[in-house]
Amino acid sequence: MDEHVHDVSVASLLAKIDRGDPLLVLDVRNDEEFENWKIEGRRGVQFTHIPYFDFIEDEAAAMSKLPQQHGELIVVCAKGGSSAMVADLLRQSGVEAKNLDGGMVAYGEYLEPVRIPRAQSDPVGLEIWQINRRGKGCLSYVVACAGQAIVIDPSRNITVYEKLTDPAPLKIIAVLETHVHADHVSGGPELAARHHAAYVVSGGSEFDMKYSATALKDGNTLTLGDVQIRVLETPGHTPGSVCYLVADRYLISGDTLFTTSVGRPDLGGRTADWARSLFHTLRDKLSRLSPEVVVLPAHYAGASEIGANGIVSARLADLRHRLPEFSIDTEQAFIETMLRAVRTPPAAYADIIRTNLGSPAPDAAHITEWELGKNQCAAGTPH
Amino acid sequence: MKKLDVRGAKCPIPIVKAKKEIDQMQPGETLEVLSTDPGSMPDFRGWVQTSKIAILKEQRSEKDPGGQEVFVHVLERK
């Protein structure tokens, strides 16, 4: 029998969850991994957690823990091996079960491109895709016009960016970063090299960047057909963070501004200094943009932030109203708030930064370990 | 002490094979399992919590001569 009949892809599982199909996810990882990071969709997911080694130890006892009534049963583990074994055992006992192909590793690497709905005021030919790395909550962007494209903050699995068409394949002329990332290894250098495109990283110099990358300055403009992309220096999350304002309407905001929070300023050991910069970025720079600006961030924290149109975005005016960070009046109060919100940095962040600055990268399996779990780039709750 | 080399194998192989070995052993006998899968560390700890036949005596990680990280699990038959 074709074994693939019993596999389900990440794309197909997420589509089922998003539609609200009745299903049960049987997660067979150990307790620690299950507690840290789970499958998430635009609607709630029903889980049962029975580690795979419980099936090895005593199959009947493990089976008896499964709920009697459930929808389609999908088994999930870290890489897809143990879940395939458990799904097999279940089918041998007459319980229909499918295996998530590639497990949580595939879930963490899956990229979903969604086209941003056009506005009437948009320049003719402007197209923007938000590429949603749903397992990690990372967002990257492709801005296209007249057959040319600029890619912003790409993940390292770059084929998704190369496959976008409008309607013909797009010519990638530049790859931009909003900052040096600490949560994922960038696909930028490889993508730029493959397409002989410019690679632009602002703030790389202060970190001793080893790639030959261009740094842009505040007010610089990139032109793509009839579309202007303006660079805004927005230090705070890192000293070199920038935002890109596309056609005076779409703010590709990196880790400076999210739809439910702001970027954490505590990953460099100089939290007070970086928080001071972030205060002025929010108050003196972003607050002066048009309230109608559409904020397109580099991360989100939960699937509830994905809108009905499939996009993670917010009107700037709504964020200024909604986010407490915008209503703190003084620099001192803002810094104190950020200092109270300092959290432990993610495990591999220093290794990831080094790789993104051009140090030799380890093998793919190693990078996969570094990148496991959701991003932790937003400022925490003050405590 | 018996040895089980499952270097290079991914889960569920290390625990499947360790369980098979332990099933054949006498109470008090020990088994040393060598694995290269970092996930084997929490997985062996999780397995012995419910296992009726295996106790985890020791876990450590070391580098083999080639520089590869190896996770060592020492199990005892209950």
XYZ file of C-alpha atoms in Angstrom:
461
model
C 0.000 0.000 0.000
C 1.198 3.538 -0.680
C 2.318 4.877 2.675
C 1.575 8.455 1.673
C -2.145 7.681 1.861
C -1.676 7.785 5.633
C 0.249 11.069 5.698
C -1.114 14.565 5.954
C 0.957 17.640 5.067
C 1.328 20.703 7.298
C -0.562 22.787 4.705
C -3.454 20.367 4.687
C -3.586 20.064 8.500
C -3.611 23.866 8.914
C -6.353 24.196 6.275
C -8.464 21.676 8.204
C -7.921 23.532 11.507
C -8.610 26.939 9.933
C -11.883 25.645 8.432
C -12.941 24.145 11.743
C -13.054 20.532 10.507
C -13.679 18.132 13.406
C -10.318 16.625 14.270
C -8.184 15.442 17.147
C -4.437 15.995 17.228
C -2.693 13.178 19.093
C 0.667 14.674 20.114
C 3.139 11.890 21.002
C 6.174 14.002 22.002
C 7.548 14.080 25.550
C 5.887 16.341 28.162
C 8.530 19.046 27.946
C 8.291 19.488 24.179
C 4.496 19.335 24.234
C 4.245 22.027 26.930
C 6.647 24.350 25.099
C 5.170 24.414 21.619
C 2.030 23.041 19.957
C 0.209 23.135 16.643
C -1.950 26.240 16.418
C -4.521 27.330 13.865
C -7.046 30.066 13.278
C -9.562 28.032 15.247
C -8.977 26.052 18.426
C -7.260 22.679 18.217
C -8.397 19.673 20.235
C -5.380 17.807 21.627
C -4.681 14.508 23.307
C -1.164 14.050 24.616
C 0.138 10.481 24.948
C 3.938 10.157 24.509
C 5.063 7.614 21.881
C 7.171 5.725 24.458
C 3.957 4.932 26.352
C 2.868 2.996 23.231
C 6.222 1.168 23.183
C 5.982 0.328 26.903
C 2.354 -0.805 26.960
C 0.371 -0.414 23.773
C -3.009 -1.386 25.205
C -2.697 0.982 28.163
C -1.730 3.867 25.865
C -4.595 3.093 23.459
C -7.086 3.157 26.314
C -6.213 6.825 26.990
C -7.570 7.888 23.583
C -10.995 9.545 23.744
C -13.754 7.250 22.486
C -15.361 9.874 20.284
C -13.288 12.091 18.081
C -13.027 13.592 14.617
C -10.259 12.776 12.148
C -7.225 11.600 14.134
C -3.849 13.128 13.241
C -0.708 12.011 15.040
C 2.146 14.499 15.572
C 5.708 14.154 16.897
C 8.967 16.101 16.574
C 10.137 14.867 13.168
C 7.435 12.472 11.966
C 9.073 9.133 12.819
C 7.461 8.274 16.150
C 4.074 9.580 15.043
C 4.234 7.326 11.944
C 4.826 4.349 14.256
C 1.911 5.307 16.529
C -0.433 5.954 13.574
C 0.535 2.506 12.264
C -0.230 0.851 15.615
C -3.585 2.636 15.762
C -4.584 1.505 12.270
C -3.576 -2.077 13.123
C -6.065 -1.869 16.000
C -8.749 -0.567 13.679
C -8.486 3.148 14.593
C -8.172 5.314 11.479
C -5.216 7.677 11.982
C -2.981 9.851 9.837
C 0.569 11.009 10.434
C 1.704 14.636 10.161
C 4.449 14.362 7.555
C 7.700 15.804 8.921
C 6.253 16.531 12.368
C 6.855 19.755 14.280
C 10.038 20.429 12.296
C 7.980 20.648 9.096
C 5.355 22.699 10.942
C 8.055 25.164 12.060
C 9.414 25.546 8.536
C 6.157 25.740 6.580
C 5.661 29.023 4.698
C 2.246 30.232 3.540
C 2.142 33.132 1.055
C -0.959 35.348 1.306
C -1.617 38.249 -1.043
C -2.464 41.532 0.683
C -5.763 42.976 -0.578
C -5.215 46.009 -2.785
C -6.377 49.491 -1.850
C -7.786 51.907 -4.444
C -5.040 54.401 -3.730
C -2.258 51.871 -4.436
C 0.049 52.598 -7.371
C -0.928 50.593 -10.441
C 0.772 47.206 -10.438
C 1.767 47.141 -6.746
C 1.435 43.683 -5.200
C 2.477 42.680 -1.700
C 2.602 39.142 -0.335
C 2.871 38.359 3.341
C 4.719 35.062 3.711
C 3.501 33.551 6.971
C 5.760 31.058 8.744
C 2.869 29.858 10.831
C 4.657 27.504 13.205
C 7.034 30.229 14.387
C 4.868 33.305 13.901
C 7.431 34.877 11.529
C 6.330 37.096 8.653
C 8.337 38.048 5.597
C 7.290 40.066 2.565
C 7.546 40.284 -1.193
C 6.801 43.675 -2.722
C 6.397 43.545 -6.495
C 5.707 45.940 -9.333
C 6.202 45.700 -13.083
C 7.729 42.232 -12.916
C 10.364 43.176 -10.317
C 10.373 42.227 -6.673
C 11.987 43.175 -3.381
C 12.028 40.512 -0.660
C 12.082 41.591 2.994
C 13.214 39.425 5.946
C 13.205 36.066 4.102
C 13.328 32.752 5.979
C 16.072 30.331 4.971
C 13.803 28.086 2.869
C 13.931 30.445 -0.061
C 12.080 28.532 -2.790
C 8.733 30.003 -1.750
C 10.015 33.506 -2.632
C 11.360 32.305 -5.965
C 8.100 30.634 -6.933
C 5.846 33.695 -6.635
C 4.527 34.866 -9.981
C 2.583 37.921 -11.100
C 1.693 36.259 -13.467
C 5.190 35.543 -14.804
C 8.109 34.797 -12.469
C 9.323 37.936 -10.691
C 12.839 39.278 -10.992
C 14.226 39.706 -7.476
C 16.258 42.935 -7.531
C 16.926 43.391 -3.817
C 16.713 41.530 -0.534
C 16.255 43.701 2.553
C 16.398 42.985 6.267
C 14.625 45.159 8.800
C 17.355 44.239 11.308
C 19.791 41.479 12.234
C 17.454 38.702 13.358
C 17.902 36.741 16.576
C 15.078 34.200 16.191
C 15.694 32.668 12.762
C 18.558 32.204 10.347
C 18.007 34.512 7.402
C 17.679 33.287 3.824
C 18.742 36.771 2.667
C 22.398 36.200 1.723
C 21.591 33.039 -0.285
C 18.556 34.548 -1.999
C 20.446 37.723 -2.942
C 23.436 35.765 -4.259
C 21.291 33.393 -6.345
C 19.524 36.302 -8.052
C 22.464 38.734 -8.240
C 20.320 41.070 -6.156
C 21.479 43.734 -3.724
C 21.555 42.643 -0.068
C 20.639 45.362 2.384
C 21.090 45.113 6.135
C 20.914 48.259 8.168
C 22.772 48.187 11.435
C 24.963 45.268 10.427
C 28.089 47.384 10.862
C 27.591 47.893 14.596
C 27.575 44.093 14.953
C 30.653 43.460 12.767
C 28.780 42.172 9.737
C 30.798 39.816 7.547
C 28.530 39.916 4.482
C 28.978 42.648 1.938
C 25.681 44.343 2.496
C 24.517 47.864 1.817
C 23.238 49.926 4.734
C 20.475 52.419 4.035
C 19.957 55.678 5.870
C 16.840 57.404 7.078
C 14.921 58.911 4.178
C 16.647 56.839 1.470
C 14.221 55.668 -1.181
C 14.151 52.498 -3.227
C 12.211 52.498 -6.475
C 10.332 49.521 -7.857
C 8.431 50.427 -11.034
C 6.056 53.189 -9.926
C 6.394 52.282 -6.270
C 8.576 54.160 -3.794
C 9.872 52.431 -0.675
C 11.118 54.836 1.999
C 13.559 53.813 4.719
C 12.785 54.890 8.294
C 15.471 54.398 10.923
C 13.628 53.023 13.939
C 16.155 51.998 16.611
C 14.905 50.226 19.710
C 14.586 46.463 19.261
C 18.144 46.739 17.922
C 20.132 49.966 17.355
C 20.056 49.416 13.572
C 16.390 48.449 13.159
C 14.585 50.055 10.232
C 11.042 50.047 8.855
C 10.192 50.240 5.164
C 7.255 52.449 4.138
C 5.860 51.193 0.835
C 3.867 53.650 -1.308
C 3.318 55.860 1.792
C 0.767 53.311 2.984
C 2.262 49.949 4.034
C 4.737 50.009 6.922
C 6.872 46.883 6.931
C 7.681 47.333 10.585
C 10.127 44.509 11.351
C 10.425 43.886 15.086
C 9.777 47.538 15.954
C 5.979 47.371 16.060
C 3.689 44.335 16.229
C -0.102 44.182 16.233
C -0.279 43.414 19.967
C 3.003 44.832 21.311
C 6.372 46.362 20.470
C 9.764 44.743 19.900
C 11.684 43.787 23.030
C 14.690 46.070 23.657
C 16.410 43.634 26.048
C 18.385 41.329 23.729
C 21.622 43.320 23.698
C 22.378 43.743 27.391
C 21.766 47.501 27.117
C 18.055 47.524 27.795
C 17.811 51.094 29.124
C 19.641 52.569 26.101
C 17.673 50.552 23.572
C 14.382 51.288 25.382
C 15.192 55.030 25.224
C 15.641 54.701 21.447
C 12.405 52.743 21.157
C 10.498 55.439 23.058
C 11.635 58.090 20.568
C 11.020 55.801 17.594
C 7.414 55.291 18.661
C 6.718 58.876 19.721
C 8.794 60.966 17.331
C 8.801 58.840 14.219
C 6.008 56.289 13.889
C 3.339 58.433 15.547
C 3.911 61.088 12.887
C 2.963 58.818 10.007
C -0.560 58.869 8.599
C -3.068 57.156 10.902
C -4.232 55.153 7.865
C -0.849 53.450 7.468
C -1.178 49.649 7.430
C 1.349 48.064 9.788
C 2.835 44.782 8.507
C 5.038 43.308 11.263
C 7.774 40.646 11.163
C 6.120 38.548 13.887
C 2.921 37.732 15.662
C 2.311 35.988 18.948
C -0.824 33.929 18.304
C -3.074 32.792 15.452
C -5.843 35.066 16.786
C -3.849 37.938 15.242
C -4.463 36.549 11.735
C -7.373 38.557 10.289
C -10.369 37.240 8.353
C -8.466 38.000 5.126
C -5.609 35.747 6.276
C -3.273 38.689 6.924
C -1.579 39.817 10.119
C -1.833 43.621 10.037
C -3.257 46.636 11.856
C -4.048 50.294 11.164
C -1.427 52.495 12.778
C -4.180 54.609 14.367
C -5.603 51.511 16.068
C -2.206 50.511 17.447
C -1.569 54.016 18.799
C -4.873 53.764 20.583
C -4.576 50.151 21.695
C -0.957 49.508 22.686
C -0.018 50.737 26.174
C 3.543 51.496 24.976
C 2.195 54.430 22.939
C 0.512 56.035 25.931
C 3.565 56.213 28.212
C 4.386 59.947 28.305
C 7.922 60.164 29.549
C 11.171 58.577 28.503
C 11.915 57.598 32.108
C 8.571 55.827 32.638
C 8.992 53.993 29.324
C 12.492 52.785 30.226
C 11.301 51.614 33.647
C 8.421 49.715 32.071
C 10.781 47.975 29.641
C 13.257 47.153 32.417
C 10.472 45.498 34.395
C 9.574 43.409 31.319
C 13.069 41.960 30.763
C 12.873 38.211 30.047
C 15.356 35.407 29.568
C 16.644 35.528 25.985
C 15.704 32.619 23.675
C 18.155 29.705 23.927
C 20.052 29.992 20.641
C 19.717 33.733 19.960
C 23.443 34.510 20.141
C 24.291 31.645 17.735
C 21.585 32.780 15.321
C 22.813 36.407 15.356
C 26.387 35.238 14.678
C 25.222 33.174 11.704
C 23.152 36.076 10.353
C 26.250 38.261 10.542
C 28.146 35.840 8.317
C 29.874 33.343 10.623
C 30.017 29.869 9.039
C 26.614 28.200 9.401
C 26.314 24.732 10.926
C 24.419 21.946 9.124
C 20.684 22.237 8.501
C 19.777 19.844 11.343
C 21.587 22.100 13.800
C 19.817 25.214 12.540
C 16.520 23.353 12.820
C 17.258 22.727 16.534
C 18.062 26.435 17.036
C 14.851 27.535 15.380
C 12.455 25.169 17.197
C 9.528 26.886 18.891
C 7.814 30.200 18.428
C 9.512 33.551 18.147
C 10.017 35.502 21.396
C 10.723 38.911 19.911
C 7.946 40.966 21.518
C 8.400 42.953 24.696
C 7.144 41.046 27.733
C 4.559 42.060 30.270
C 6.120 44.209 32.997
C 6.520 42.262 36.243
C 27.162 -4.012 31.117
C 25.408 -4.596 27.797
C 25.742 -1.974 25.076
C 23.306 -0.727 22.459
C 24.588 1.553 19.723
C 21.780 3.493 18.034
C 23.909 6.402 16.855
C 22.412 7.943 13.729
C 18.942 6.529 14.418
C 15.996 8.854 14.973
C 13.085 8.403 17.343
C 11.345 6.040 17.944
C 14.258 3.637 17.170
C 16.403 4.236 20.326
C 13.560 3.419 22.735
C 12.095 0.626 20.565
C 15.486 -1.143 20.548
C 16.254 -0.395 24.211
C 12.896 -1.882 25.236
C 13.638 -5.048 23.199
C 17.026 -5.451 24.907
C 15.677 -4.812 28.398
C 12.902 -7.354 27.822
C 15.626 -10.021 27.384
C 17.652 -8.990 30.458
C 17.607 -10.206 34.087
C 16.636 -7.873 36.956
C 19.657 -5.806 38.041
C 21.448 -6.084 34.670
C 22.410 -2.783 33.027
C 22.363 -1.508 29.456
C 24.297 1.442 28.041
C 22.569 3.133 25.083
C 24.505 5.442 22.730
C 22.385 7.855 20.699
C 23.044 10.957 18.618
C 19.486 12.289 18.808
C 19.265 15.190 21.319
C 15.560 14.380 21.764
C 16.569 11.033 23.293
C 17.490 12.811 26.562
C 13.952 13.937 27.548
C 12.436 10.864 25.824
C 14.362 8.326 27.958
C 13.515 10.351 31.079
C 9.855 10.305 30.050
C 9.784 6.599 29.208
C 11.181 5.401 32.564
C 8.525 7.384 34.432
C 5.902 4.862 33.334
C 8.105 1.871 32.496
C 7.525 -1.322 34.456
C 10.869 -2.793 33.388
C 13.445 0.012 33.098
C 15.153 2.353 35.560
C 17.354 5.225 34.315
C 20.616 5.180 36.302
C 22.511 7.881 34.456
C 22.412 10.224 31.458
C 25.349 12.156 30.060
C 26.517 13.695 26.818
C 30.041 13.404 25.447
C 31.903 14.046 22.206
C 33.079 11.091 20.137
C 36.544 11.263 18.452
C 34.929 12.781 15.342
C 33.497 15.656 17.401
C 29.926 14.343 17.161
C 27.857 14.771 20.320
C 26.746 11.403 21.762
C 24.032 10.999 24.391
C 24.604 8.109 26.781
C 21.745 6.525 28.735
C 22.427 3.861 31.375
C 19.371 1.711 32.096
C 18.780 -1.058 34.619
C 16.265 -3.896 34.309
C 13.765 -3.706 37.196
